[in-house]
Amino acid sequence: MVSTTTTSTAQPSTSLHPTDIPVLIVGAGPTGIFTALLLTKMGIPCRLIEREHEVSKLSKALALHARTLEILQMVGIDLGALNHQGDDPAKHENPLLKNPLLEKFLANGNKVSDFHMYFGHTLSSKMPTLKNTESHFGYALFLEQSLTVAFLTEELEKLGGRIDRGWELMDTKVVEDEKSGQSWVETTIRRAKDGTNIRSTENKIFGAIELEVEQEGKEYDLEVVRSEYLIATDGGKSVVRHKLNIPFTGKTRPNQMILYDGHVKADIPLDQVIVLHGDIGAPLIIMPVAVGRVRMMLNNGPMTPEEHARCNSEELTLEKFQEMVDKTAYPVKIQLLDHEWLTYYRVNERIAERYTHKDRIFLAGDAAHVHSPAGGQGLNMGLQDVFNLTWKMALVLKGTAPTSILDTYEAERPQVAADIIQLSSNLFNSAVSDSFILRMLRRVILHALTYILPRIPHGPPVCMLRIRYHENAINKIHPTQPLPSDEFKVGARARDGCLSIIGDHSHDIVNDIGVARTIEEDMVEEEEKPRLRLHHLLIGPGIFHILVFTSDMLHPKNNRSGKMIQGISTTTAQEIAKQVENRLATWQASYVSSSSPSVIVSNNKTSNHHQEKLFMVHVISASAVDTAVVSASGLITKALGEGKLYLDENEILHERYGVAAKRGPGSIFVLRPDSHIGYKVMGADESAWQDVEEYLGSILTTQL
């Protein structure tokens, strides 16, 4: 028996057709919740549905890598504290250094930087697989997925969002109206009235979903939801992907793995990631989950699909797995005390043939790509997918960008997924290989890697700091200026470094100028004393950040305009201040709509939490400045994002962005709202600002 309900009361969008909600999100794992959080912060109403009534208590994904922690920092800055800070900084703690969301993650996770390679009881090497000196986060944070879900849910609910649990998707399609030329998404969802959608025949391992017709004697609420867009974050067995017949190309690895989660006792330390080789040579991988609790992965050998299907996880007892661990780990002793998760599984390496369907439905996270757990990339990939997608979608819904900007999601993310699948596949191969030669060389190879990994630019690949998007409609190279080296090209991640607030002596949050320090020293000091960094300024989501590097032009000896350096005119503090003020006013008037039906919340309640600014400008000097002249320009006293001047400690940021610190004309960088470089121009004079304005005009839609 099926009953219908009509529950959505949201206002219609800007399109001619009525819709219930601008964005429907299917699947409330970490990726789906993060999607809703990002959209809500940008003022876009969305509905997040989830089939399950309760959050899974299984640990599932564990690792949050450096790039993901950077993103959480950008998203989690307390905007309320920023909006209510007083004029006198001496009376207030710098609100940029307060980040309740990130602090919650850091307080509950384990910071892990090394893989400890054991041969028996001998610690052979500490391989810095997760360590980097590029990011402020020089480690991975190990945190069970249930806590990640809890923290993101709490943040979403603080902003008035919620998860509609118990609703499962039955069908979705894009409706195209020939008369109006409009299109929208129409999705049928249902909810069992008895409170559960689980069927007795259902395989629940790793989120498998088997859609069936309604069961006999069961009653359902049925609803048809119209939305501008649908984002599918419903996992590796995505119902949305199946309904749209999008091929999921790739392979299933023959090796059967056994996954264990529980409390143990061992005669070696288990506080880092352990790769243990016992006498038989097969590796046992152990990862910390909590105090005394670990995740173990053991290779049970290659199997045919039929052999794997005959393995029943319910018959995999703790006693049986203890025997396997004893055999693999010997002579190391590991006692299994209990188990919260014990199952067989096989690794899939697959990627969706396309990420979008008719420009209205988008796949993200495991719905778009799955791979080996080696390297712990999966959860991070999902969060980074939607961090790339949502700001573009928000601009379109607000009428600030053409719909074509959404094409760049398909242009950018699949290649990243393909690279990550290859990386995790290589790591998996090295872990499960039974090659005699590899076993003999393993000690030598691992020892060599301890020296190689720290020397990789931007850190080891698993840190995810090396991701760069290539030139496209929103990553544009300057048409006439020389191409920079790959490290500084458009599409690269915005790099970080320490800053001083010029003229603010109220907080001892920075080094003494001129004292060279390493990233490692910064990290040690950071544990005791917070320090202002460029990434603290990159408030998000949904904001373009314009970085104005001034080289040493503001030094008392150089603060004059008209001098030519490399064919580019220098400028002054007064001219920069004038450009910032005029350009911000122009951009605000041109691109920020005062009202848009797409961003009205249900029941006529408007969100007080979303970002209202679309552009923020930060000026960064490489040298001591002419305080009197710069003060007269107003750059020192400017508000955050309105051209406030900062000092680049030890000229590190100029170096990291490829800008000459001495005798240079400066440079302007436009950072996209996902903190990748969209555009770069040498110089900071009027012509450089005009180039920036033309770039913005090429990717955004004017509201005038």
XYZ file of C-alpha atoms in Angstrom:
704
model
C 0.000 0.000 0.000
C 1.382 3.409 -0.959
C 0.286 6.799 0.297
C 1.475 10.129 -1.048
C 2.609 13.166 0.881
C 3.484 16.698 -0.093
C 5.695 18.196 2.543
C 7.973 20.738 0.873
C 7.019 24.395 1.289
C 10.138 26.037 -0.119
C 9.786 29.028 -2.417
C 10.301 28.508 -6.166
C 13.696 29.120 -7.732
C 14.558 31.672 -10.355
C 13.551 29.278 -13.143
C 10.079 29.485 -14.659
C 9.093 26.057 -13.385
C 8.170 25.466 -9.724
C 10.616 23.450 -7.637
C 10.458 22.301 -4.045
C 14.102 22.929 -3.225
C 17.142 24.212 -5.139
C 19.293 21.177 -4.315
C 18.374 17.636 -3.268
C 21.241 15.642 -1.754
C 20.908 11.860 -1.656
C 22.973 10.070 0.987
C 23.993 11.406 4.409
C 27.441 9.986 4.855
C 30.275 12.451 5.468
C 30.249 13.637 1.849
C 26.505 14.278 1.800
C 26.496 16.084 5.133
C 29.471 18.198 4.096
C 27.632 19.081 0.877
C 24.637 20.298 2.868
C 26.892 22.218 5.250
C 28.694 24.015 2.421
C 25.489 24.938 0.600
C 23.849 26.135 3.813
C 26.836 28.339 4.627
C 26.504 29.872 1.160
C 22.794 30.555 1.650
C 21.492 27.799 -0.637
C 18.539 25.819 0.771
C 18.927 22.097 0.295
C 17.299 18.880 1.407
C 19.448 15.975 2.547
C 17.810 12.545 2.580
C 19.217 9.325 3.986
C 17.805 5.821 3.791
C 19.146 4.690 7.155
C 17.503 5.860 10.370
C 20.688 5.726 12.405
C 24.351 6.526 11.845
C 26.447 3.408 11.403
C 28.601 2.724 14.456
C 31.260 1.045 12.301
C 34.575 2.895 12.121
C 34.713 2.800 8.284
C 36.917 5.612 6.893
C 39.608 6.698 9.343
C 42.115 9.123 7.843
C 41.651 12.842 7.279
C 44.665 14.016 5.299
C 46.423 17.383 5.331
C 44.461 18.885 2.427
C 41.141 17.915 4.004
C 42.192 19.474 7.311
C 43.029 22.681 5.435
C 39.521 22.656 3.961
C 37.920 22.100 7.369
C 39.905 25.083 8.635
C 38.532 27.298 5.847
C 34.967 26.139 6.408
C 35.029 26.161 10.207
C 36.094 29.718 11.054
C 33.560 31.272 13.431
C 31.919 33.955 11.302
C 29.881 35.192 14.248
C 33.056 36.025 16.142
C 34.439 37.812 13.085
C 31.297 39.871 12.620
C 31.133 40.944 16.260
C 34.772 41.729 16.995
C 35.426 45.227 18.269
C 37.548 47.963 16.755
C 40.346 47.620 19.302
C 42.244 44.368 18.659
C 44.038 44.676 21.992
C 40.790 43.868 23.759
C 39.930 40.792 21.752
C 41.475 37.470 20.954
C 42.087 37.227 17.225
C 38.906 35.446 16.031
C 40.688 34.087 12.960
C 42.561 31.762 15.294
C 39.325 30.335 16.713
C 37.862 27.452 14.763
C 35.340 25.395 16.764
C 34.741 22.817 14.016
C 38.411 22.099 13.365
C 39.214 22.142 17.079
C 36.592 19.458 17.642
C 38.216 17.197 15.067
C 41.732 17.778 16.387
C 40.702 17.178 19.997
C 39.191 13.779 19.219
C 41.547 12.399 16.566
C 44.993 10.831 16.603
C 47.740 12.679 14.738
C 49.686 10.127 12.710
C 52.642 10.923 10.472
C 54.665 7.712 10.129
C 54.182 4.127 9.072
C 56.168 1.963 11.492
C 57.649 -0.960 9.602
C 58.188 -4.004 11.824
C 59.947 -7.245 11.000
C 59.062 -9.345 13.991
C 59.737 -7.265 17.110
C 62.291 -5.121 15.293
C 61.227 -1.630 14.276
C 63.043 -1.563 10.951
C 62.086 1.932 9.826
C 59.712 4.822 10.347
C 58.395 5.724 6.927
C 57.001 9.319 6.857
C 54.154 8.388 4.519
C 51.715 10.883 6.055
C 54.188 13.591 7.025
C 54.721 16.786 5.075
C 56.452 20.122 5.560
C 54.248 21.912 3.012
C 51.071 22.293 5.070
C 50.511 23.539 8.579
C 48.963 20.091 9.104
C 52.047 17.906 8.855
C 50.168 14.710 9.600
C 46.982 12.746 8.974
C 44.239 12.782 11.587
C 42.840 9.342 12.387
C 39.219 9.558 13.471
C 36.479 6.993 13.062
C 33.847 7.933 10.526
C 30.983 7.958 13.024
C 32.643 10.909 14.790
C 33.248 12.704 11.497
C 29.538 12.297 10.750
C 28.603 13.500 14.238
C 30.761 16.639 14.079
C 29.591 17.624 10.600
C 25.963 16.978 11.582
C 26.298 19.170 14.673
C 27.711 21.974 12.540
C 24.894 21.607 9.995
C 22.221 21.632 12.690
C 23.749 24.752 14.269
C 22.992 26.506 10.987
C 19.414 25.241 10.894
C 19.970 22.275 8.576
C 18.915 18.688 9.200
C 18.999 15.189 7.771
C 15.712 13.665 6.586
C 16.295 10.080 7.670
C 14.258 7.112 6.530
C 13.731 8.335 2.963
C 15.064 6.189 0.131
C 15.305 7.140 -3.522
C 13.207 5.047 -5.893
C 13.702 6.956 -9.131
C 15.159 10.198 -10.458
C 15.174 11.857 -13.856
C 15.763 15.168 -15.564
C 12.560 16.665 -16.959
C 13.018 18.876 -20.017
C 10.193 21.219 -20.979
C 10.358 21.903 -24.706
C 8.053 24.935 -24.584
C 10.004 26.891 -21.995
C 13.396 25.358 -22.667
C 13.700 24.777 -18.936
C 14.758 21.608 -17.155
C 14.694 20.339 -13.593
C 15.141 17.158 -11.585
C 12.180 15.055 -10.523
C 12.896 12.458 -7.840
C 10.586 9.878 -6.302
C 11.372 8.963 -2.701
C 9.601 6.806 -0.146
C 9.661 6.107 3.566
C 8.330 3.024 5.328
C 5.664 3.952 7.855
C 6.881 1.333 10.304
C 10.165 3.202 10.551
C 12.541 0.982 8.603
C 13.444 0.366 4.971
C 15.622 -2.663 5.675
C 14.582 -5.885 3.991
C 15.292 -9.355 5.298
C 17.150 -10.397 2.138
C 19.412 -7.385 2.128
C 23.198 -7.519 2.159
C 24.388 -4.633 4.321
C 28.146 -5.073 3.993
C 29.750 -1.787 2.929
C 26.422 -0.117 2.281
C 25.006 -2.410 -0.387
C 21.437 -1.484 -1.346
C 19.013 -3.757 -3.160
C 15.923 -1.967 -4.371
C 12.741 -4.016 -4.472
C 9.084 -3.293 -4.810
C 7.335 -2.594 -1.543
C 7.054 -5.598 0.692
C 3.710 -7.227 1.277
C 1.822 -5.720 4.178
C 4.106 -2.707 4.436
C 2.913 0.885 4.092
C 4.964 3.721 2.666
C 4.837 7.474 2.360
C 5.646 8.447 -1.212
C 6.867 11.855 -2.315
C 7.929 13.415 -5.599
C 10.549 16.124 -5.105
C 11.359 18.721 -7.721
C 14.769 20.348 -7.497
C 17.052 22.456 -9.634
C 19.905 20.035 -8.997
C 20.547 16.668 -7.397
C 23.874 15.670 -5.862
C 24.301 11.924 -5.406
C 26.472 11.053 -2.423
C 24.882 7.657 -1.882
C 27.985 5.496 -1.910
C 29.722 2.946 -4.080
C 26.482 1.107 -4.877
C 24.773 4.396 -5.739
C 21.096 4.016 -6.575
C 21.239 7.305 -8.476
C 24.082 6.073 -10.664
C 22.242 2.804 -11.341
C 18.984 4.574 -12.186
C 20.786 6.799 -14.685
C 22.612 3.815 -16.227
C 25.995 5.461 -15.805
C 28.691 2.792 -16.286
C 31.019 2.227 -13.325
C 34.091 1.053 -15.168
C 37.012 -0.669 -13.532
C 37.730 -3.952 -11.831
C 37.319 -5.984 -8.676
C 40.636 -7.132 -7.246
C 40.918 -10.917 -6.744
C 42.420 -10.683 -3.268
C 39.999 -11.255 -0.439
C 40.723 -9.034 2.541
C 39.661 -9.481 6.143
C 38.848 -6.350 8.083
C 38.852 -6.276 11.887
C 37.988 -3.481 14.313
C 38.283 -4.048 18.043
C 40.329 -3.838 21.226
C 43.633 -5.668 21.425
C 46.735 -6.187 23.536
C 50.134 -6.501 21.881
C 53.802 -6.674 22.776
C 54.668 -3.856 20.340
C 53.335 -0.245 20.435
C 50.212 0.305 18.330
C 49.877 4.099 18.444
C 50.979 4.626 14.822
C 50.168 2.853 11.569
C 51.952 -0.498 11.769
C 52.974 -2.688 8.856
C 54.014 -5.904 10.569
C 55.922 -8.679 8.820
C 56.066 -11.911 10.769
C 58.088 -14.996 10.020
C 55.897 -16.028 7.076
C 56.552 -12.660 5.367
C 52.924 -11.635 4.799
C 52.120 -8.118 6.049
C 49.519 -7.359 8.720
C 48.367 -3.732 8.618
C 47.293 -2.183 11.925
C 45.887 1.330 12.373
C 44.969 3.148 15.598
C 41.278 3.948 16.100
C 41.178 4.830 19.809
C 43.120 3.933 22.944
C 43.578 0.158 22.844
C 41.370 -0.136 19.753
C 42.703 -0.786 16.263
C 41.736 -1.534 12.677
C 43.475 -4.553 11.116
C 43.593 -5.606 7.492
C 44.851 -9.017 6.463
C 45.193 -10.453 2.976
C 43.317 -13.762 2.742
C 44.655 -14.477 -0.736
C 43.193 -14.373 -4.257
C 39.765 -15.922 -4.802
C 37.319 -16.344 -7.618
C 34.013 -14.471 -7.319
C 32.311 -17.775 -6.546
C 34.767 -18.604 -3.767
C 34.368 -15.149 -2.266
C 30.572 -15.418 -2.407
C 30.692 -18.651 -0.426
C 32.535 -16.924 2.436
C 30.038 -15.990 5.127
C 31.117 -13.155 7.397
C 28.898 -14.547 10.143
C 31.087 -17.654 10.191
C 34.233 -15.542 10.561
C 34.528 -15.799 14.333
C 36.927 -13.969 16.613
C 38.624 -17.282 17.386
C 39.135 -18.041 13.702
C 40.613 -14.622 13.028
C 42.837 -14.912 16.119
C 44.396 -18.010 14.564
C 45.097 -16.083 11.355
C 46.645 -13.184 13.283
C 48.814 -15.545 15.352
C 50.142 -17.156 12.178
C 50.756 -13.880 10.342
C 52.222 -11.844 13.225
C 54.437 -14.497 14.840
C 56.685 -13.997 16.788
C 54.801 -10.813 17.756
C 51.886 -11.541 20.066
C 48.574 -9.778 19.499
C 45.576 -10.739 21.626
C 42.131 -9.893 20.261
C 39.884 -8.873 23.169
C 36.649 -8.238 21.261
C 35.428 -7.085 17.894
C 33.083 -4.376 16.684
C 33.556 -5.224 13.035
C 34.846 -8.398 11.406
C 34.141 -9.113 7.764
C 35.419 -10.305 4.410
C 35.611 -7.875 1.517
C 37.203 -7.415 -1.881
C 38.614 -4.189 -3.259
C 36.891 -2.441 -6.142
C 38.717 0.077 -8.318
C 36.088 1.859 -10.382
C 35.199 5.288 -11.701
C 31.938 6.571 -13.161
C 32.047 7.061 -16.909
C 30.665 10.536 -16.337
C 30.065 12.625 -13.217
C 27.103 14.600 -14.514
C 23.775 13.826 -16.150
C 22.130 16.422 -18.363
C 23.791 19.238 -16.394
C 21.389 18.680 -13.482
C 22.506 15.568 -11.592
C 26.015 15.212 -10.170
C 27.856 12.252 -8.674
C 30.322 12.774 -5.820
C 32.334 10.666 -3.409
C 32.015 6.896 -3.629
C 29.076 7.286 -6.010
C 31.630 8.574 -8.531
C 34.736 6.538 -7.660
C 35.855 3.706 -5.391
C 39.290 2.268 -4.749
C 41.501 0.411 -2.337
C 41.557 1.668 1.272
C 45.361 1.769 0.993
C 46.392 5.354 1.677
C 43.016 6.265 3.178
C 41.998 8.527 0.289
C 38.292 7.731 -0.143
C 36.575 9.955 2.426
C 38.961 12.786 1.605
C 38.161 12.501 -2.089
C 34.441 12.810 -1.404
C 34.807 15.921 0.738
C 37.083 17.494 -1.857
C 34.669 16.618 -4.693
C 31.875 18.658 -3.151
C 34.236 21.439 -2.057
C 34.953 21.803 -5.779
C 31.313 21.540 -6.878
C 29.203 23.448 -4.359
C 30.649 26.948 -4.765
C 30.041 26.733 -8.503
C 26.477 25.540 -7.972
C 25.830 28.315 -5.448
C 26.989 30.963 -7.923
C 24.689 29.562 -10.612
C 21.673 29.429 -8.297
C 22.282 33.029 -7.243
C 22.559 34.123 -10.862
C 26.195 35.140 -10.404
C 27.707 32.641 -12.852
C 26.524 30.933 -16.035
C 25.523 27.284 -15.844
C 28.581 26.442 -17.940
C 30.770 26.896 -14.858
C 29.389 23.562 -13.652
C 31.091 21.879 -16.616
C 34.419 22.422 -14.867
C 33.445 19.879 -12.194
C 33.519 17.173 -14.862
C 36.688 18.696 -16.318
C 38.569 18.707 -13.012
C 37.569 15.933 -10.625
C 37.600 12.691 -12.703
C 41.307 13.049 -13.485
C 42.030 13.512 -9.776
C 40.066 10.332 -9.052
C 41.937 8.405 -11.747
C 45.259 9.474 -10.231
C 44.148 8.528 -6.718
C 42.878 5.129 -7.893
C 46.280 4.452 -9.450
C 48.076 5.597 -6.288
C 45.979 3.451 -3.960
C 46.268 0.512 -6.361
C 50.054 0.745 -6.270
C 50.026 0.909 -2.473
C 47.672 -2.076 -2.329
C 49.893 -4.060 -4.698
C 52.940 -3.484 -2.529
C 51.011 -4.578 0.562
C 49.532 -7.828 -0.790
C 52.208 -8.941 -3.226
C 53.595 -12.409 -2.515
C 56.494 -11.901 -4.922
C 59.616 -13.585 -3.544
C 61.832 -10.828 -4.958
C 59.675 -8.094 -3.401
C 59.730 -9.845 -0.034
C 63.517 -10.049 -0.190
C 63.878 -6.396 -1.191
C 61.171 -5.038 1.101
C 63.547 -3.998 3.899
C 65.842 -2.195 1.470
C 62.969 -0.454 -0.324
C 61.311 0.673 2.904
C 64.589 1.961 4.287
C 65.191 3.988 1.111
C 61.695 5.474 1.244
C 62.383 6.983 4.669
C 64.849 9.292 2.893
C 62.925 9.795 -0.347
C 59.458 10.718 0.979
C 60.501 13.828 2.973
C 62.122 15.244 -0.158
C 59.047 15.061 -2.368
C 57.808 18.602 -3.186
C 54.466 19.344 -1.499
C 54.758 16.168 0.582
C 53.985 12.513 -0.132
C 51.102 11.970 -2.584
C 48.705 10.610 0.056
C 48.702 14.043 1.763
C 46.717 15.304 -1.271
C 48.567 18.640 -1.395
C 49.827 18.207 -4.952
C 46.425 18.238 -6.679
C 46.383 20.768 -9.505
C 43.614 21.455 -11.986
C 44.681 22.235 -15.534
C 43.783 25.288 -17.586
C 40.068 25.528 -18.342
C 37.219 28.038 -18.337
C 37.987 29.185 -14.774
C 41.748 28.519 -14.621
C 43.192 31.021 -17.056
C 46.766 31.909 -17.885
C 47.688 35.506 -18.633
C 47.572 36.031 -22.407
C 50.847 37.953 -22.716
C 52.987 37.438 -19.624
C 55.559 34.605 -19.351
C 54.295 31.231 -18.167
C 55.388 30.408 -14.616
C 56.842 27.028 -13.704
C 54.405 24.208 -12.918
C 54.643 24.879 -9.197
C 53.119 28.353 -9.623
C 50.672 27.741 -12.477
C 46.943 28.330 -12.282
C 44.952 25.447 -10.847
C 47.474 24.759 -8.092
C 46.475 24.716 -4.440
C 46.987 27.984 -2.568
C 50.040 27.593 -0.359
C 50.345 28.694 3.271
C 52.771 30.629 5.457
C 53.014 32.922 8.477
C 51.938 36.566 8.477
C 52.391 39.556 10.783
C 49.674 42.128 11.353
C 51.491 45.403 10.773
C 51.030 47.880 13.608
C 49.259 45.361 15.871
C 51.371 44.619 18.935
C 48.486 43.348 21.017
C 49.051 39.672 20.235
C 52.377 37.888 20.375
C 51.366 35.538 17.589
C 54.302 35.930 15.216
C 58.072 35.483 15.073
C 60.614 38.226 15.478
C 61.149 39.517 11.966
C 64.341 38.328 10.339
C 64.711 35.126 12.358
C 64.629 32.244 9.894
C 62.494 29.326 11.003
C 61.589 25.966 9.543
C 58.078 24.598 9.088
C 58.862 21.978 11.722
C 59.761 24.727 14.225
C 56.543 26.532 13.379
C 54.533 23.378 14.105
C 56.214 22.809 17.471
C 55.586 26.402 18.541
C 52.010 26.248 17.241
C 51.167 23.663 19.879
C 51.819 26.306 22.531
C 51.012 29.610 20.831
C 48.607 30.142 17.895
C 50.109 32.091 14.998
C 48.401 33.886 12.148
C 48.780 32.204 8.757
C 47.585 33.011 5.257
C 45.111 30.123 5.322
C 43.423 31.748 8.333
C 42.411 34.559 5.963
C 40.898 32.219 3.368
C 37.455 32.193 4.907
C 35.044 30.013 3.024
C 33.115 28.634 1.386
C 31.965 30.719 -1.541
C 34.456 33.611 -1.452
C 37.074 34.627 -4.008
C 40.261 35.700 -2.231
C 42.514 38.152 -4.057
C 46.116 38.134 -2.820
C 48.117 41.261 -3.629
C 51.848 40.616 -3.238
C 53.727 43.928 -3.164
C 57.336 42.640 -3.134
C 59.387 45.427 -1.475
C 57.530 48.297 -3.169
C 56.211 49.578 0.181
C 59.686 49.879 1.685
C 60.519 53.530 2.534
C 63.125 53.626 -0.264
C 60.822 52.144 -2.893
C 57.344 53.570 -2.226
C 56.945 55.342 -5.559
C 55.139 54.563 -8.774
C 56.233 54.615 -12.373
C 59.474 52.685 -12.066
C 59.583 49.851 -14.589
C 60.642 46.351 -13.508
C 60.545 43.575 -16.111
C 58.402 45.862 -18.232
C 55.838 46.314 -15.441
C 55.192 49.548 -13.573
C 55.622 49.694 -9.797
C 52.961 51.222 -7.577
C 52.451 52.762 -4.131
C 50.455 52.060 -0.993
C 48.054 54.906 -1.798
C 47.406 53.589 -5.305
C 46.876 50.038 -4.042
C 44.414 51.264 -1.403
C 42.505 53.214 -4.051
C 42.371 50.229 -6.398
C 41.163 47.885 -3.648
C 38.393 50.252 -2.570
C 37.183 50.989 -6.084
C 37.389 47.419 -7.373
C 35.631 45.884 -4.368
C 32.796 48.399 -4.715
C 32.514 47.672 -8.437
C 32.578 43.901 -7.996
C 30.060 43.998 -5.169
C 27.662 46.031 -7.295
C 28.263 43.961 -10.422
C 28.197 40.413 -9.101
C 26.404 40.298 -5.747
C 22.631 40.245 -6.086
C 20.706 41.966 -3.305
C 17.976 39.350 -3.503
C 17.432 36.074 -5.269
C 14.422 33.755 -4.971
C 16.780 30.778 -5.176
C 18.232 31.536 -1.794
C 15.036 32.025 0.192
C 14.690 29.407 2.888
C 11.509 27.412 3.468
C 8.690 29.134 5.352
C 10.154 32.539 4.427
C 12.978 32.216 6.951
C 16.193 33.715 5.652
C 19.533 32.309 6.694
C 21.696 34.483 8.942
C 24.646 32.154 8.643
C 25.612 32.244 4.989
C 28.479 34.271 3.572
C 27.391 37.634 2.179
C 30.757 38.636 0.728
C 31.881 37.285 -2.607
C 35.338 38.906 -2.696
C 38.034 39.530 -0.103
C 41.373 41.250 -0.766
C 44.532 40.734 1.286
C 47.700 42.800 0.718
C 51.024 41.139 1.563
C 54.333 43.010 1.759
C 57.716 41.290 1.622
C 59.587 43.997 3.509
C 59.337 46.526 6.289
C 57.043 49.335 5.189
C 57.056 53.104 5.345
C 54.711 53.209 8.341
C 53.749 56.859 7.971
C 52.936 56.587 4.276
C 51.210 53.224 4.570
C 49.188 54.433 7.568
C 48.026 57.407 5.531
C 46.850 55.018 2.815
C 44.630 53.221 5.319
C 45.941 49.751 4.456
C 47.009 49.055 8.044
C 43.593 49.812 9.540
C 41.512 48.224 6.796
C 39.027 45.567 7.867
C 39.647 41.909 7.121
C 39.243 41.242 3.411
C 39.099 44.924 2.457
C 42.770 45.329 1.611
C 44.293 44.947 5.061
C 48.090 44.888 4.917
C 50.150 41.995 6.292
C 53.877 41.368 6.460
C 55.228 38.196 4.852
C 57.530 36.752 7.487
C 60.962 36.001 6.053
C 59.514 36.449 2.552
C 58.400 32.800 2.578
C 55.002 33.408 0.980
C 56.482 35.452 -1.851
C 58.812 32.534 -2.514
C 56.004 29.959 -2.363
C 53.946 31.921 -4.880
C 56.881 32.576 -7.198
C 56.905 36.347 -6.616
C 60.178 38.271 -6.377
C 60.531 39.643 -2.848
C 63.319 42.085 -3.725
C 63.178 44.618 -6.554
C 59.972 43.122 -7.908
C 56.761 44.657 -9.292
C 54.527 42.466 -7.140
C 51.760 40.191 -8.365
C 48.034 39.581 -7.924
C 46.559 36.105 -7.482
C 42.860 35.290 -7.674
C 42.068 32.294 -5.503
C 38.893 30.448 -6.366
C 36.493 29.768 -3.471
C 37.998 26.269 -3.165
C 41.449 27.879 -2.657
C 42.969 26.879 -5.982
C 44.649 29.561 -8.086
C 42.307 30.739 -10.823
C 44.370 33.565 -12.249
C 47.742 35.249 -11.804
C 49.061 38.541 -13.143
C 52.459 40.145 -12.564
C 52.276 43.650 -11.135
C 49.891 45.414 -8.763
C 49.332 48.636 -10.696
C 46.115 49.736 -12.374
C 46.680 47.612 -15.475
C 47.102 44.482 -13.333
C 43.837 45.232 -11.547
C 42.138 45.694 -14.902
C 43.388 42.253 -15.943
C 41.873 40.791 -12.769
C 38.581 42.540 -13.497
C 38.525 41.094 -17.014
C 39.213 37.615 -15.637
C 36.309 37.870 -13.183
C 34.076 39.164 -15.952
C 34.951 36.124 -18.058
C 33.717 33.625 -15.460
C 30.927 35.502 -13.645
C 27.608 37.006 -14.700
C 26.956 40.657 -13.946
C 23.846 41.572 -11.942
C 23.642 45.086 -13.426
